XYZ file of C-alpha atoms in Angstrom:
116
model
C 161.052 76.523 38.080
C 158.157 79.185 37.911
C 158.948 82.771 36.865
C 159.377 85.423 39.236
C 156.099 87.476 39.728
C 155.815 90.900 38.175
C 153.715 92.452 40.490
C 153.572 92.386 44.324
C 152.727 88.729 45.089
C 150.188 89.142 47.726
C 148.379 91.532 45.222
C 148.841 88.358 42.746
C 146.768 86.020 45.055
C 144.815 88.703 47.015
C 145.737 88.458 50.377
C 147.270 91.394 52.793
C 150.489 90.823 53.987
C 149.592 89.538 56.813
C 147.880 86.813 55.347
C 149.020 83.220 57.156
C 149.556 80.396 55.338
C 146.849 78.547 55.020
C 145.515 81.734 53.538
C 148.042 81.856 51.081
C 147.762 78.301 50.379
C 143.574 78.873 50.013
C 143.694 81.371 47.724
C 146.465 80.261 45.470
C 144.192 76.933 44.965
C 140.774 78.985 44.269
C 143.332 80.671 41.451
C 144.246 77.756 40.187
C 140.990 76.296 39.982
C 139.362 79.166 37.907
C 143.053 79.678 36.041
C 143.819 76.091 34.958
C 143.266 75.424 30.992
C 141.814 71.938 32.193
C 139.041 73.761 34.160
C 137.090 74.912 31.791
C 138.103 73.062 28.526
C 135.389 74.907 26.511
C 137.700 77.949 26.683
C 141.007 76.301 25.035
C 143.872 77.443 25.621
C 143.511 80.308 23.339
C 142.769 82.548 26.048
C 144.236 85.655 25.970
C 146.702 86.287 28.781
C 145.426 82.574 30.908
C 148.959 81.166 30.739
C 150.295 84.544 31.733
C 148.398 85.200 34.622
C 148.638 81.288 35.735
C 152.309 81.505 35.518
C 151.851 84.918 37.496
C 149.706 82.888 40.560
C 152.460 80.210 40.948
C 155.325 82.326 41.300
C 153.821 84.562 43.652
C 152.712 80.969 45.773
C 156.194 79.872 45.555
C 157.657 83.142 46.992
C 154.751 83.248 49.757
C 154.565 79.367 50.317
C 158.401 79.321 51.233
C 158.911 81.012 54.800
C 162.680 81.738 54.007
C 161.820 83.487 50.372
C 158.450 85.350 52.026
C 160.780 86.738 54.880
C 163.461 88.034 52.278
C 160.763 89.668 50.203
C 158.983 91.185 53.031
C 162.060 92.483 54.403
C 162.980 94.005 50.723
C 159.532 95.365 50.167
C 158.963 96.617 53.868
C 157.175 100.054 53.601
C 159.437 102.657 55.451
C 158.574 103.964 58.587
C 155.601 106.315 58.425
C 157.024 110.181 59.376
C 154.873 112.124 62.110
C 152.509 113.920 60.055
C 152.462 117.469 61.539
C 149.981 119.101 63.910
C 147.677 121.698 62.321
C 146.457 123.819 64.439
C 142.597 125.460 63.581
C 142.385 127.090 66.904
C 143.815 130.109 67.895
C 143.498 129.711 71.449
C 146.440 126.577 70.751
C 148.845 128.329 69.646
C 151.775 129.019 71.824
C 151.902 132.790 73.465
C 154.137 135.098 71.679
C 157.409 135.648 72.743
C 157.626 139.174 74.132
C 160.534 140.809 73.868
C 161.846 144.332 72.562
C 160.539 146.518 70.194
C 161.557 148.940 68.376
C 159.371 151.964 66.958
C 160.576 154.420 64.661
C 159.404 157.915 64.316
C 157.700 158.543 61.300
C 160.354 161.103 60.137
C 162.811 158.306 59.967
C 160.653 155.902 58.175
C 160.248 158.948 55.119
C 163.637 159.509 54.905
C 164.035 155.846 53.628
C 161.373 155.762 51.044
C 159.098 153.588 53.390
Protein backbone atom coordinates (compact mmCIF):
# COMPACT_ATOMS: atom_id res chain seq x y z
CA UNK A 1 0.00 0.00 0.00
CA UNK A 2 1.21 3.61 -1.00
CA UNK A 3 2.37 6.03 1.72
CA UNK A 4 0.25 8.60 3.04
CA UNK A 5 0.87 12.03 1.29
CA UNK A 6 2.79 14.72 3.12
CA UNK A 7 1.30 17.57 1.76
CA UNK A 8 -2.34 18.44 0.92
CA UNK A 9 -3.22 15.93 -1.83
CA UNK A 10 -5.02 18.09 -4.21
CA UNK A 11 -1.89 20.42 -4.02
CA UNK A 12 0.03 16.95 -4.84
CA UNK A 13 -1.86 16.49 -8.21
CA UNK A 14 -2.93 20.15 -8.79
CA UNK A 15 -6.43 20.26 -8.75
CA UNK A 16 -8.85 22.55 -6.37
CA UNK A 17 -10.92 20.79 -4.20
CA UNK A 18 -13.52 20.77 -6.12
CA UNK A 19 -11.93 18.95 -8.71
CA UNK A 20 -14.34 15.77 -9.96
CA UNK A 21 -13.03 12.71 -10.66
CA UNK A 22 -12.18 12.38 -13.83
CA UNK A 23 -10.08 15.38 -13.01
CA UNK A 24 -8.40 13.71 -10.40
CA UNK A 25 -8.01 10.68 -12.36
CA UNK A 26 -6.47 13.10 -15.49
CA UNK A 27 -4.06 14.64 -13.68
CA UNK A 28 -2.76 11.86 -11.54
CA UNK A 29 -2.00 10.02 -15.08
CA UNK A 30 -0.21 13.24 -16.74
CA UNK A 31 1.97 12.80 -13.22
CA UNK A 32 2.64 9.61 -13.75
CA UNK A 33 3.57 9.89 -17.19
CA UNK A 34 6.29 12.64 -16.68
CA UNK A 35 7.13 10.88 -13.00
CA UNK A 36 7.59 7.23 -14.04
CA UNK A 37 11.47 6.03 -14.14
CA UNK A 38 10.36 4.05 -17.38
CA UNK A 39 9.41 7.37 -19.10
CA UNK A 40 12.32 8.75 -19.70
CA UNK A 41 14.98 5.96 -19.23
CA UNK A 42 17.83 8.37 -20.17
CA UNK A 43 17.36 9.88 -16.69
CA UNK A 44 17.87 6.52 -14.49
CA UNK A 45 16.66 6.24 -11.61
CA UNK A 46 19.23 8.32 -10.01
CA UNK A 47 17.07 11.19 -9.95
CA UNK A 48 17.06 13.09 -7.09
CA UNK A 49 13.77 13.08 -5.21
CA UNK A 50 11.70 11.03 -8.59
CA UNK A 51 10.76 8.10 -6.35
CA UNK A 52 9.80 10.54 -3.65
CA UNK A 53 7.61 12.66 -5.41
CA UNK A 54 6.08 9.48 -7.45
CA UNK A 55 5.32 7.85 -4.23
CA UNK A 56 3.90 11.41 -3.19
CA UNK A 57 1.33 11.41 -6.59
CA UNK A 58 -0.05 7.91 -5.76
CA UNK A 59 -0.95 8.40 -2.33
CA UNK A 60 -2.56 11.55 -2.83
CA UNK A 61 -4.66 9.52 -6.02
CA UNK A 62 -5.51 6.86 -3.64
CA UNK A 63 -6.94 9.25 -0.98
CA UNK A 64 -8.80 11.37 -3.84
CA UNK A 65 -9.68 8.29 -6.12
CA UNK A 66 -11.59 6.61 -3.11
CA UNK A 67 -14.97 8.61 -2.44
CA UNK A 68 -15.16 7.23 1.22
CA UNK A 69 -11.27 8.30 2.07
CA UNK A 70 -11.75 11.88 -0.06
CA UNK A 71 -14.97 12.58 2.09
CA UNK A 72 -13.07 11.79 5.47
CA UNK A 73 -10.19 14.01 4.44
CA UNK A 74 -12.26 16.79 3.24
CA UNK A 75 -14.27 16.72 6.24
CA UNK A 76 -10.84 16.73 8.46
CA UNK A 77 -9.24 19.42 6.40
CA UNK A 78 -12.50 21.59 5.91
CA UNK A 79 -11.42 25.30 6.26
CA UNK A 80 -13.53 26.83 9.18
CA UNK A 81 -16.17 29.06 8.58
CA UNK A 82 -14.97 32.45 7.35
CA UNK A 83 -15.87 35.25 10.39
CA UNK A 84 -17.71 38.55 9.12
CA UNK A 85 -14.92 40.75 8.45
CA UNK A 86 -15.97 44.11 10.00
CA UNK A 87 -17.41 47.22 8.35
CA UNK A 88 -15.00 50.17 8.07
CA UNK A 89 -16.48 53.03 7.78
CA UNK A 90 -14.45 56.09 5.57
CA UNK A 91 -17.41 58.32 5.65
CA UNK A 92 -18.44 60.41 8.24
CA UNK A 93 -21.79 61.03 7.13
CA UNK A 94 -22.24 56.80 8.08
CA UNK A 95 -21.65 56.88 11.19
CA UNK A 96 -24.46 56.54 13.61
CA UNK A 97 -25.68 60.05 15.39
CA UNK A 98 -24.33 60.52 18.77
CA UNK A 99 -26.18 59.65 21.60
CA UNK A 100 -27.21 62.85 23.37
CA UNK A 101 -27.57 62.78 26.70
CA UNK A 102 -26.32 64.83 29.86
CA UNK A 103 -23.47 66.78 30.34
CA UNK A 104 -21.76 67.93 32.78
CA UNK A 105 -19.50 71.22 32.79
CA UNK A 106 -17.38 72.20 35.49
CA UNK A 107 -16.38 75.65 36.40
CA UNK A 108 -12.97 76.32 35.84
CA UNK A 109 -12.31 76.95 39.60
CA UNK A 110 -13.09 73.36 40.22
CA UNK A 111 -11.04 71.96 37.49
CA UNK A 112 -7.69 74.04 39.29
CA UNK A 113 -8.34 72.84 42.44
CA UNK A 114 -7.60 69.26 41.09
CA UNK A 115 -4.42 69.88 39.29
CA UNK A 116 -6.27 69.67 35.84
Amino acid sequence: MATPPRRNPYTVLGVPPTASDARVTAAFRRLVRTLHPDASPDDGPDQPGAREELDRVVAAYALLHDPQRRAAYDAAHARPAARPRPVLRTDPLDEPPLRAGPVRVEPLRDLRRRGR
